[in-house]
């Protein structure tokens, strides 16, 4: 498993900042339940991240991390790599959320007036909330989600460095996949080559496997591999994300296989042109919906807007399976009044689903700066690998 290299001092600063914001938001205590947020605050990375876990905060008390009993085998490992020293556990014959609620009750007392929960997440369902409230009885509960996600939205220099390392791993996968495609491999064999190359390059557990949709059928979004071999004129789209210490750097690049490029190449060229203008447009101070509208107008001018099927971009950073995105953190989309800030990181995806061509994209992972945006991956959007 990946060894944490985030400095304990940076993790401690995140913890202190969260507790300060928790109190400013009017909460006396909080339960953080998403493994993504737990990892962000503590640096702790558990193998069994799908099992319920909770980081319990209370004013003027040390936080407690509650995990499944078998995961306690990691406590000594993380002792010198995290500020979080106090762990407790539940056994497999116990209800995790009842145990978490009882631990919270002991830590904060039943008289707490406001308890913040990381709501609207798979780890904090309605059923889980009800079980918590059977053991702790605050006068009111509220969502602490925006407090923690507001912190995660702006990446530190360490986090940006991790994503750049993930970008190097993704590039290794792209070139290995390209070599396999050129050598006549099927989509399945090409995906295997990319997977192997990323692991060889030092990837941590991938949040989502690489893929290679082929031909017009790839216009059905999020297609995967099925043993198909591309034929002359088919589009092939490389989907993958390098992973370094749970931080992601995705890449999606469409190329034409063979010599008969036809209409497919003209669509790809249009995507490259649009992406170039988008990347020049993005900077701190731009409103999310304005950026998406900018892309819309660029495609309308080229007669391609009807093929655009999704928002312009989404936040990237920490990710666990099954996906490499941080959709819950931030999106560049219609109707959003979010203002881009320095340190935000996005995967910019001006993709098209063209029925007679297929899925077409030349994505770019970027970090927002005061004066523009910087690539997180060394693979220019106009770079040919086939």
mmCIF file of C-alpha atoms in Angstrom:
data_model
loop_
_atom_site.group_PDB
_atom_site.id
_atom_site.type_symbol
_atom_site.label_atom_id
_atom_site.label_comp_id
_atom_site.label_asym_id
_atom_site.label_seq_id
_atom_site.Cartn_x
_atom_site.Cartn_y
_atom_site.Cartn_z
ATOM 1 C CA UNK A 1 0.000 0.000 0.000
ATOM 2 C CA UNK A 2 1.069 3.546 -0.697
ATOM 3 C CA UNK A 3 3.118 5.201 2.028
ATOM 4 C CA UNK A 4 1.829 8.654 2.965
ATOM 5 C CA UNK A 5 4.279 11.421 2.231
ATOM 6 C CA UNK A 6 2.097 14.372 3.157
ATOM 7 C CA UNK A 7 3.910 16.097 5.990
ATOM 8 C CA UNK A 8 2.339 15.564 9.398
ATOM 9 C CA UNK A 9 2.599 19.330 9.906
ATOM 10 C CA UNK A 10 0.371 19.939 6.871
ATOM 11 C CA UNK A 11 -2.135 17.341 8.077
ATOM 12 C CA UNK A 12 -2.165 18.949 11.516
ATOM 13 C CA UNK A 13 -2.826 22.349 9.954
ATOM 14 C CA UNK A 14 -5.794 20.879 8.035
ATOM 15 C CA UNK A 15 -7.178 19.404 11.253
ATOM 16 C CA UNK A 16 -6.838 22.704 13.134
ATOM 17 C CA UNK A 17 -8.402 24.622 10.275
ATOM 18 C CA UNK A 18 -11.352 22.235 10.091
ATOM 19 C CA UNK A 19 -12.015 22.483 13.829
ATOM 20 C CA UNK A 20 -11.901 26.258 13.615
ATOM 21 C CA UNK A 21 -14.367 26.268 10.724
ATOM 22 C CA UNK A 22 -16.575 23.755 12.519
ATOM 23 C CA UNK A 23 -16.933 26.126 15.461
ATOM 24 C CA UNK A 24 -17.433 29.148 13.179
ATOM 25 C CA UNK A 25 -20.289 27.282 11.504
ATOM 26 C CA UNK A 26 -21.931 26.845 14.899
ATOM 27 C CA UNK A 27 -21.224 23.153 15.453
ATOM 28 C CA UNK A 28 -19.937 21.853 18.767
ATOM 29 C CA UNK A 29 -19.076 18.479 17.256
ATOM 30 C CA UNK A 30 -18.834 16.791 13.878
ATOM 31 C CA UNK A 31 -18.666 13.304 12.400
ATOM 32 C CA UNK A 32 -16.659 12.973 9.183
ATOM 33 C CA UNK A 33 -17.559 9.707 7.461
ATOM 34 C CA UNK A 34 -16.298 9.877 3.872
ATOM 35 C CA UNK A 35 -13.009 7.953 3.430
ATOM 36 C CA UNK A 36 -11.929 10.753 1.080
ATOM 37 C CA UNK A 37 -12.353 13.407 3.761
ATOM 38 C CA UNK A 38 -10.852 11.179 6.461
ATOM 39 C CA UNK A 39 -7.793 10.673 4.268
ATOM 40 C CA UNK A 40 -7.580 14.404 3.531
ATOM 41 C CA UNK A 41 -7.640 15.346 7.214
ATOM 42 C CA UNK A 42 -5.540 12.538 8.695
ATOM 43 C CA UNK A 43 -3.449 11.035 5.893
ATOM 44 C CA UNK A 44 -4.713 7.614 7.016
ATOM 45 C CA UNK A 45 -5.368 5.296 4.069
ATOM 46 C CA UNK A 46 -7.107 2.043 4.993
ATOM 47 C CA UNK A 47 -7.255 -1.043 2.825
ATOM 48 C CA UNK A 48 -10.859 -1.643 3.844
ATOM 49 C CA UNK A 49 -12.100 1.823 2.956
ATOM 50 C CA UNK A 50 -15.525 0.498 1.938
ATOM 51 C CA UNK A 51 -16.325 -0.422 5.547
ATOM 52 C CA UNK A 52 -17.911 2.363 7.602
ATOM 53 C CA UNK A 53 -15.427 4.641 9.327
ATOM 54 C CA UNK A 54 -15.825 7.934 11.161
ATOM 55 C CA UNK A 55 -13.605 10.715 12.423
ATOM 56 C CA UNK A 56 -15.315 12.330 15.413
ATOM 57 C CA UNK A 57 -14.488 15.917 16.346
ATOM 58 C CA UNK A 58 -15.478 17.701 19.522
ATOM 59 C CA UNK A 59 -14.497 21.122 20.818
ATOM 60 C CA UNK A 60 -11.307 21.069 22.937
ATOM 61 C CA UNK A 61 -10.894 17.284 22.652
ATOM 62 C CA UNK A 62 -8.686 15.077 20.513
ATOM 63 C CA UNK A 63 -10.523 13.583 17.522
ATOM 64 C CA UNK A 64 -11.200 9.847 17.508
ATOM 65 C CA UNK A 65 -11.092 7.608 14.430
ATOM 66 C CA UNK A 66 -13.577 4.709 14.464
ATOM 67 C CA UNK A 67 -12.831 1.814 12.091
ATOM 68 C CA UNK A 68 -13.772 -1.814 11.558
ATOM 69 C CA UNK A 69 -11.889 -4.010 14.027
ATOM 70 C CA UNK A 70 -9.722 -5.695 11.377
ATOM 71 C CA UNK A 71 -8.494 -2.267 10.218
ATOM 72 C CA UNK A 72 -6.961 -1.668 13.656
ATOM 73 C CA UNK A 73 -3.980 -3.594 12.278
ATOM 74 C CA UNK A 74 -3.076 -0.330 10.533
ATOM 75 C CA UNK A 75 -2.934 1.829 13.666
ATOM 76 C CA UNK A 76 0.764 1.351 14.378
ATOM 77 C CA UNK A 77 1.611 1.837 10.710
ATOM 78 C CA UNK A 78 -0.007 5.273 10.617
ATOM 79 C CA UNK A 79 1.061 6.335 14.107
ATOM 80 C CA UNK A 80 4.129 8.250 12.878
ATOM 81 C CA UNK A 81 2.496 9.397 9.648
ATOM 82 C CA UNK A 82 -0.540 11.182 11.064
ATOM 83 C CA UNK A 83 -1.582 13.439 13.908
ATOM 84 C CA UNK A 84 -4.473 11.041 14.556
ATOM 85 C CA UNK A 85 -3.370 8.791 17.434
ATOM 86 C CA UNK A 86 -6.683 7.813 19.039
ATOM 87 C CA UNK A 87 -8.482 4.950 17.315
ATOM 88 C CA UNK A 88 -11.424 2.775 18.332
ATOM 89 C CA UNK A 89 -13.236 -0.016 16.541
ATOM 90 C CA UNK A 90 -16.414 -2.027 16.055
ATOM 91 C CA UNK A 91 -16.613 -5.781 15.524
ATOM 92 C CA UNK A 92 -18.409 -7.566 12.715
ATOM 93 C CA UNK A 93 -21.307 -8.542 15.001
ATOM 94 C CA UNK A 94 -21.920 -4.898 15.898
ATOM 95 C CA UNK A 95 -23.762 -2.193 13.979
ATOM 96 C CA UNK A 96 -21.067 0.244 12.896
ATOM 97 C CA UNK A 97 -23.225 3.366 13.119
ATOM 98 C CA UNK A 98 -24.542 2.498 16.562
ATOM 99 C CA UNK A 99 -20.956 2.119 17.756
ATOM 100 C CA UNK A 100 -19.987 5.395 16.083
ATOM 101 C CA UNK A 101 -22.933 7.108 17.765
ATOM 102 C CA UNK A 102 -22.014 5.694 21.161
ATOM 103 C CA UNK A 103 -18.404 6.846 20.728
ATOM 104 C CA UNK A 104 -19.629 10.311 19.759
ATOM 105 C CA UNK A 105 -21.905 10.376 22.807
ATOM 106 C CA UNK A 106 -18.987 9.549 25.107
ATOM 107 C CA UNK A 107 -16.785 12.154 23.462
ATOM 108 C CA UNK A 108 -19.195 15.069 23.231
ATOM 109 C CA UNK A 109 -21.920 14.173 25.707
ATOM 110 C CA UNK A 110 -25.644 13.965 25.085
ATOM 111 C CA UNK A 111 -26.103 17.666 25.710
ATOM 112 C CA UNK A 112 -24.456 18.825 22.478
ATOM 113 C CA UNK A 113 -26.694 21.366 20.788
ATOM 114 C CA UNK A 114 -25.480 21.105 17.200
ATOM 115 C CA UNK A 115 -23.851 18.119 15.551
ATOM 116 C CA UNK A 116 -22.392 18.412 12.056
ATOM 117 C CA UNK A 117 -22.654 15.383 9.783
ATOM 118 C CA UNK A 118 -21.129 14.820 6.362
ATOM 119 C CA UNK A 119 -24.529 14.426 4.717
ATOM 120 C CA UNK A 120 -25.608 13.589 1.161
ATOM 121 C CA UNK A 121 -22.874 10.981 0.904
ATOM 122 C CA UNK A 122 -23.137 7.176 0.582
ATOM 123 C CA UNK A 123 -21.382 6.878 3.934
ATOM 124 C CA UNK A 124 -24.099 8.845 5.754
ATOM 125 C CA UNK A 125 -27.450 7.467 4.656
ATOM 126 C CA UNK A 126 -30.830 8.193 6.224
ATOM 127 C CA UNK A 127 -30.624 4.873 8.043
ATOM 128 C CA UNK A 128 -27.153 5.712 9.355
ATOM 129 C CA UNK A 129 -28.354 9.090 10.657
ATOM 130 C CA UNK A 130 -31.264 7.458 12.484
ATOM 131 C CA UNK A 131 -28.935 4.977 14.168
ATOM 132 C CA UNK A 132 -26.601 7.769 15.238
ATOM 133 C CA UNK A 133 -29.490 9.673 16.752
ATOM 134 C CA UNK A 134 -30.505 6.629 18.761
ATOM 135 C CA UNK A 135 -27.313 7.062 20.788
ATOM 136 C CA UNK A 136 -26.611 10.797 20.635
ATOM 137 C CA UNK A 137 -29.405 13.317 20.991
ATOM 138 C CA UNK A 138 -28.394 16.791 19.849
ATOM 139 C CA UNK A 139 -31.028 19.471 19.693
ATOM 140 C CA UNK A 140 -30.310 19.791 15.986
ATOM 141 C CA UNK A 141 -28.134 18.197 13.371
ATOM 142 C CA UNK A 142 -26.812 19.955 10.318
ATOM 143 C CA UNK A 143 -24.616 19.415 7.341
ATOM 144 C CA UNK A 144 -20.872 19.920 7.777
ATOM 145 C CA UNK A 145 -20.374 18.832 4.167
ATOM 146 C CA UNK A 146 -19.683 22.258 2.696
ATOM 147 C CA UNK A 147 -17.224 23.054 5.491
ATOM 148 C CA UNK A 148 -14.966 20.101 4.709
ATOM 149 C CA UNK A 149 -15.502 20.218 0.955
ATOM 150 C CA UNK A 150 -14.786 23.940 0.888
ATOM 151 C CA UNK A 151 -11.357 23.105 2.283
ATOM 152 C CA UNK A 152 -10.766 20.231 -0.140
ATOM 153 C CA UNK A 153 -11.729 22.420 -3.102
ATOM 154 C CA UNK A 154 -8.473 24.415 -2.894
ATOM 155 C CA UNK A 155 -5.414 22.207 -3.338
ATOM 156 C CA UNK A 156 -2.160 22.756 -1.485
ATOM 157 C CA UNK A 157 1.227 22.703 -3.170
ATOM 158 C CA UNK A 158 1.654 19.151 -1.861
ATOM 159 C CA UNK A 159 -1.605 18.019 -3.428
ATOM 160 C CA UNK A 160 -0.786 19.647 -6.759
ATOM 161 C CA UNK A 161 2.587 17.914 -6.674
ATOM 162 C CA UNK A 162 0.869 14.572 -6.094
ATOM 163 C CA UNK A 163 -1.398 15.165 -9.093
ATOM 164 C CA UNK A 164 1.569 16.046 -11.291
ATOM 165 C CA UNK A 165 3.163 12.735 -10.293
ATOM 166 C CA UNK A 166 -0.118 11.021 -11.150
ATOM 167 C CA UNK A 167 0.031 12.805 -14.522
ATOM 168 C CA UNK A 168 3.403 11.192 -15.270
ATOM 169 C CA UNK A 169 1.892 7.806 -14.519
ATOM 170 C CA UNK A 170 -1.053 8.526 -16.836
ATOM 171 C CA UNK A 171 1.315 9.497 -19.660
ATOM 172 C CA UNK A 172 3.096 6.164 -19.300
ATOM 173 C CA UNK A 173 -0.275 4.457 -19.711
ATOM 174 C CA UNK A 174 -1.184 6.523 -22.777
ATOM 175 C CA UNK A 175 2.015 5.669 -24.637
ATOM 176 C CA UNK A 176 1.798 1.980 -23.737
ATOM 177 C CA UNK A 177 -1.796 1.860 -24.927
ATOM 178 C CA UNK A 178 -0.836 3.644 -28.152
ATOM 179 C CA UNK A 179 1.958 1.143 -28.817
ATOM 180 C CA UNK A 180 -0.483 -1.721 -28.311
ATOM 181 C CA UNK A 181 -3.100 -0.202 -30.640
ATOM 182 C CA UNK A 182 -0.505 0.446 -33.340
ATOM 183 C CA UNK A 183 0.678 -3.140 -32.978
ATOM 184 C CA UNK A 184 -2.758 -4.493 -33.836
ATOM 185 C CA UNK A 185 -3.974 -5.290 -30.330
ATOM 186 C CA UNK A 186 -7.628 -5.528 -29.392
ATOM 187 C CA UNK A 187 -9.143 -2.949 -27.081
ATOM 188 C CA UNK A 188 -8.854 -5.435 -24.209
ATOM 189 C CA UNK A 189 -5.170 -6.080 -24.874
ATOM 190 C CA UNK A 190 -4.516 -2.344 -25.189
ATOM 191 C CA UNK A 191 -6.182 -1.666 -21.846
ATOM 192 C CA UNK A 192 -4.014 -4.379 -20.292
ATOM 193 C CA UNK A 193 -0.892 -2.683 -21.665
ATOM 194 C CA UNK A 194 -1.930 0.673 -20.191
ATOM 195 C CA UNK A 195 -2.749 -0.892 -16.833
ATOM 196 C CA UNK A 196 0.615 -2.633 -16.666
ATOM 197 C CA UNK A 197 2.540 0.476 -17.684
ATOM 198 C CA UNK A 198 0.883 2.617 -15.010
ATOM 199 C CA UNK A 199 1.618 0.048 -12.329
ATOM 200 C CA UNK A 200 5.204 -0.196 -13.541
ATOM 201 C CA UNK A 201 5.424 3.611 -13.347
ATOM 202 C CA UNK A 202 4.470 3.516 -9.659
ATOM 203 C CA UNK A 203 0.692 3.908 -9.608
ATOM 204 C CA UNK A 204 -1.156 3.445 -6.335
ATOM 205 C CA UNK A 205 -4.560 1.743 -6.406
ATOM 206 C CA UNK A 206 -6.383 3.085 -9.460
ATOM 207 C CA UNK A 207 -9.710 4.748 -8.728
ATOM 208 C CA UNK A 208 -11.042 3.561 -12.093
ATOM 209 C CA UNK A 209 -9.434 1.188 -14.620
ATOM 210 C CA UNK A 210 -8.224 2.384 -18.011
ATOM 211 C CA UNK A 211 -10.476 1.844 -21.005
ATOM 212 C CA UNK A 212 -10.458 2.101 -24.807
ATOM 213 C CA UNK A 213 -13.860 2.627 -26.490
ATOM 214 C CA UNK A 214 -13.604 1.963 -30.222
ATOM 215 C CA UNK A 215 -15.536 3.152 -33.279
ATOM 216 C CA UNK A 216 -19.002 4.720 -33.642
ATOM 217 C CA UNK A 217 -20.321 2.599 -30.766
ATOM 218 C CA UNK A 218 -18.179 4.611 -28.381
ATOM 219 C CA UNK A 219 -20.723 7.435 -28.757
ATOM 220 C CA UNK A 220 -22.602 5.502 -26.092
ATOM 221 C CA UNK A 221 -20.944 7.293 -23.198
ATOM 222 C CA UNK A 222 -18.705 5.431 -20.767
ATOM 223 C CA UNK A 223 -18.266 2.416 -23.034
ATOM 224 C CA UNK A 224 -15.528 0.000 -22.041
ATOM 225 C CA UNK A 225 -13.610 -2.776 -23.766
ATOM 226 C CA UNK A 226 -15.151 -5.906 -25.277
ATOM 227 C CA UNK A 227 -12.409 -7.617 -27.273
ATOM 228 C CA UNK A 228 -12.882 -5.448 -30.344
ATOM 229 C CA UNK A 229 -10.044 -4.648 -32.717
ATOM 230 C CA UNK A 230 -10.225 -1.201 -34.350
ATOM 231 C CA UNK A 231 -10.478 -1.027 -38.124
ATOM 232 C CA UNK A 232 -9.306 1.682 -40.504
ATOM 233 C CA UNK A 233 -11.112 4.950 -39.773
ATOM 234 C CA UNK A 234 -12.313 4.028 -36.273
ATOM 235 C CA UNK A 235 -11.899 6.528 -33.479
ATOM 236 C CA UNK A 236 -10.185 5.150 -30.403
ATOM 237 C CA UNK A 237 -10.396 7.044 -27.124
ATOM 238 C CA UNK A 238 -7.869 6.539 -24.367
ATOM 239 C CA UNK A 239 -9.481 6.775 -20.925
ATOM 240 C CA UNK A 240 -7.303 6.499 -17.834
ATOM 241 C CA UNK A 241 -6.178 8.240 -14.686
ATOM 242 C CA UNK A 242 -2.815 8.026 -13.040
ATOM 243 C CA UNK A 243 -2.993 7.617 -9.281
ATOM 244 C CA UNK A 244 -0.369 8.742 -6.786
ATOM 245 C CA UNK A 245 -1.159 8.508 -3.104
ATOM 246 C CA UNK A 246 -4.884 8.473 -3.889
ATOM 247 C CA UNK A 247 -4.536 11.682 -5.933
ATOM 248 C CA UNK A 248 -5.716 11.441 -9.526
ATOM 249 C CA UNK A 249 -4.733 12.924 -12.878
ATOM 250 C CA UNK A 250 -7.115 11.706 -15.601
ATOM 251 C CA UNK A 251 -6.709 11.933 -19.344
ATOM 252 C CA UNK A 252 -9.116 11.273 -22.230
ATOM 253 C CA UNK A 253 -7.704 11.479 -25.752
ATOM 254 C CA UNK A 254 -9.352 10.504 -29.054
ATOM 255 C CA UNK A 255 -7.401 9.526 -32.174
ATOM 256 C CA UNK A 256 -8.199 7.921 -35.526
ATOM 257 C CA UNK A 257 -6.929 4.423 -36.258
ATOM 258 C CA UNK A 258 -5.397 3.756 -39.655
ATOM 259 C CA UNK A 259 -5.146 6.035 -42.665
ATOM 260 C CA UNK A 260 -8.795 6.780 -43.470
ATOM 261 C CA UNK A 261 -9.375 9.680 -41.109
ATOM 262 C CA UNK A 262 -12.429 11.138 -42.861
ATOM 263 C CA UNK A 263 -14.914 13.167 -40.809
ATOM 264 C CA UNK A 264 -13.559 11.815 -37.548
ATOM 265 C CA UNK A 265 -10.360 13.826 -37.844
ATOM 266 C CA UNK A 266 -12.226 17.051 -38.578
ATOM 267 C CA UNK A 267 -14.317 16.540 -35.418
ATOM 268 C CA UNK A 268 -11.166 15.876 -33.402
ATOM 269 C CA UNK A 269 -9.552 19.004 -34.838
ATOM 270 C CA UNK A 270 -12.599 21.029 -33.785
ATOM 271 C CA UNK A 271 -12.348 19.656 -30.237
ATOM 272 C CA UNK A 272 -8.661 20.619 -30.124
ATOM 273 C CA UNK A 273 -9.522 24.160 -31.271
ATOM 274 C CA UNK A 274 -12.306 24.500 -28.719
ATOM 275 C CA UNK A 275 -10.177 23.092 -25.913
ATOM 276 C CA UNK A 276 -7.351 25.490 -26.758
ATOM 277 C CA UNK A 277 -9.674 28.482 -26.447
ATOM 278 C CA UNK A 278 -11.221 27.130 -23.249
ATOM 279 C CA UNK A 279 -7.839 26.712 -21.585
ATOM 280 C CA UNK A 280 -6.956 30.280 -22.553
ATOM 281 C CA UNK A 281 -10.236 31.482 -21.023
ATOM 282 C CA UNK A 282 -10.007 29.750 -17.641
ATOM 283 C CA UNK A 283 -8.519 31.682 -14.735
ATOM 284 C CA UNK A 284 -9.302 32.831 -11.212
ATOM 285 C CA UNK A 285 -12.435 35.001 -11.097
ATOM 286 C CA UNK A 286 -14.266 33.262 -13.936
ATOM 287 C CA UNK A 287 -17.754 32.061 -12.966
ATOM 288 C CA UNK A 288 -18.379 28.366 -13.542
ATOM 289 C CA UNK A 289 -21.515 28.839 -15.664
ATOM 290 C CA UNK A 290 -19.773 31.482 -17.772
ATOM 291 C CA UNK A 291 -17.004 29.033 -18.636
ATOM 292 C CA UNK A 292 -19.527 26.378 -19.634
ATOM 293 C CA UNK A 293 -21.431 28.939 -21.724
ATOM 294 C CA UNK A 294 -18.164 29.933 -23.404
ATOM 295 C CA UNK A 295 -17.636 26.332 -24.516
ATOM 296 C CA UNK A 296 -21.248 26.119 -25.698
ATOM 297 C CA UNK A 297 -20.822 29.118 -27.986
ATOM 298 C CA UNK A 298 -17.574 27.736 -29.423
ATOM 299 C CA UNK A 299 -19.300 24.520 -30.398
ATOM 300 C CA UNK A 300 -22.367 26.340 -31.717
ATOM 301 C CA UNK A 301 -20.093 28.294 -34.058
ATOM 302 C CA UNK A 302 -18.807 24.976 -35.410
ATOM 303 C CA UNK A 303 -22.224 23.321 -35.696
ATOM 304 C CA UNK A 304 -21.355 20.723 -33.058
ATOM 305 C CA UNK A 305 -23.163 21.863 -29.902
ATOM 306 C CA UNK A 306 -25.924 19.258 -30.337
ATOM 307 C CA UNK A 307 -23.325 16.549 -29.716
ATOM 308 C CA UNK A 308 -22.071 17.965 -26.409
ATOM 309 C CA UNK A 309 -23.509 15.795 -23.669
ATOM 310 C CA UNK A 310 -22.050 16.923 -20.339
ATOM 311 C CA UNK A 311 -20.686 19.796 -18.254
ATOM 312 C CA UNK A 312 -17.324 21.290 -19.096
ATOM 313 C CA UNK A 313 -15.301 20.067 -16.139
ATOM 314 C CA UNK A 314 -15.165 18.605 -12.655
ATOM 315 C CA UNK A 315 -12.871 18.798 -9.672
ATOM 316 C CA UNK A 316 -10.070 16.272 -9.283
ATOM 317 C CA UNK A 317 -7.928 15.382 -6.304
ATOM 318 C CA UNK A 318 -8.403 12.499 -3.869
ATOM 319 C CA UNK A 319 -10.399 9.586 -5.264
ATOM 320 C CA UNK A 320 -11.192 6.014 -4.311
ATOM 321 C CA UNK A 321 -12.894 3.399 -6.509
ATOM 322 C CA UNK A 322 -15.209 3.430 -8.347
ATOM 323 C CA UNK A 323 -14.377 6.824 -9.886
ATOM 324 C CA UNK A 324 -11.491 9.271 -10.373
ATOM 325 C CA UNK A 325 -13.587 12.444 -10.054
ATOM 326 C CA UNK A 326 -14.548 14.858 -7.283
ATOM 327 C CA UNK A 327 -17.983 15.735 -8.650
ATOM 328 C CA UNK A 328 -19.219 16.487 -5.153
ATOM 329 C CA UNK A 329 -16.481 19.091 -4.624
ATOM 330 C CA UNK A 330 -16.954 21.327 -7.676
ATOM 331 C CA UNK A 331 -18.141 21.272 -11.277
ATOM 332 C CA UNK A 332 -17.901 23.710 -14.160
ATOM 333 C CA UNK A 333 -21.473 23.478 -15.380
ATOM 334 C CA UNK A 334 -24.557 25.431 -16.421
ATOM 335 C CA UNK A 335 -26.348 27.186 -13.583
ATOM 336 C CA UNK A 336 -23.383 27.214 -11.213
ATOM 337 C CA UNK A 337 -22.391 30.538 -9.657
ATOM 338 C CA UNK A 338 -19.151 29.120 -8.231
ATOM 339 C CA UNK A 339 -16.193 31.418 -8.882
ATOM 340 C CA UNK A 340 -12.929 29.768 -9.883
ATOM 341 C CA UNK A 341 -10.130 30.305 -7.373
ATOM 342 C CA UNK A 342 -6.385 29.718 -7.453
ATOM 343 C CA UNK A 343 -5.599 26.176 -6.378
ATOM 344 C CA UNK A 344 -8.750 24.575 -7.749
ATOM 345 C CA UNK A 345 -7.957 21.557 -9.925
ATOM 346 C CA UNK A 346 -10.221 20.384 -12.749
ATOM 347 C CA UNK A 347 -10.456 17.834 -15.495
ATOM 348 C CA UNK A 348 -11.632 19.860 -18.501
ATOM 349 C CA UNK A 349 -13.707 17.618 -20.783
ATOM 350 C CA UNK A 350 -15.224 19.371 -23.834
ATOM 351 C CA UNK A 351 -16.313 15.961 -25.149
ATOM 352 C CA UNK A 352 -18.709 15.154 -27.966
ATOM 353 C CA UNK A 353 -20.830 12.060 -28.625
ATOM 354 C CA UNK A 354 -21.208 11.969 -32.422
ATOM 355 C CA UNK A 355 -23.388 9.025 -33.582
ATOM 356 C CA UNK A 356 -21.554 8.251 -36.853
ATOM 357 C CA UNK A 357 -18.100 8.936 -35.398
ATOM 358 C CA UNK A 358 -18.073 8.013 -31.722
ATOM 359 C CA UNK A 359 -16.912 9.601 -28.492
ATOM 360 C CA UNK A 360 -14.429 12.423 -29.106
ATOM 361 C CA UNK A 361 -12.414 14.270 -26.469
ATOM 362 C CA UNK A 362 -9.021 15.883 -25.872
ATOM 363 C CA UNK A 363 -9.203 16.483 -22.148
ATOM 364 C CA UNK A 364 -6.763 18.347 -19.928
ATOM 365 C CA UNK A 365 -6.206 18.228 -16.180
ATOM 366 C CA UNK A 366 -5.394 21.719 -14.917
ATOM 367 C CA UNK A 367 -4.909 23.805 -11.800
ATOM 368 C CA UNK A 368 -6.405 27.308 -11.746
ATOM 369 C CA UNK A 369 -4.011 30.223 -11.214
ATOM 370 C CA UNK A 370 -4.468 33.987 -10.852
ATOM 371 C CA UNK A 371 -3.704 34.557 -14.523
ATOM 372 C CA UNK A 372 -4.877 31.373 -16.184
ATOM 373 C CA UNK A 373 -4.568 27.649 -15.716
ATOM 374 C CA UNK A 374 -1.612 25.270 -15.754
ATOM 375 C CA UNK A 375 -1.591 21.711 -17.104
ATOM 376 C CA UNK A 376 -1.085 18.948 -14.560
ATOM 377 C CA UNK A 377 -0.011 16.498 -17.254
ATOM 378 C CA UNK A 378 2.741 16.755 -19.867
ATOM 379 C CA UNK A 379 0.670 15.681 -22.865
ATOM 380 C CA UNK A 380 -0.410 18.626 -25.036
ATOM 381 C CA UNK A 381 -3.923 18.364 -26.432
ATOM 382 C CA UNK A 382 -2.660 18.486 -30.032
ATOM 383 C CA UNK A 383 -0.043 15.791 -29.440
ATOM 384 C CA UNK A 384 -0.403 12.784 -31.722
ATOM 385 C CA UNK A 385 0.416 9.368 -30.317
ATOM 386 C CA UNK A 386 -1.059 7.227 -33.072
#
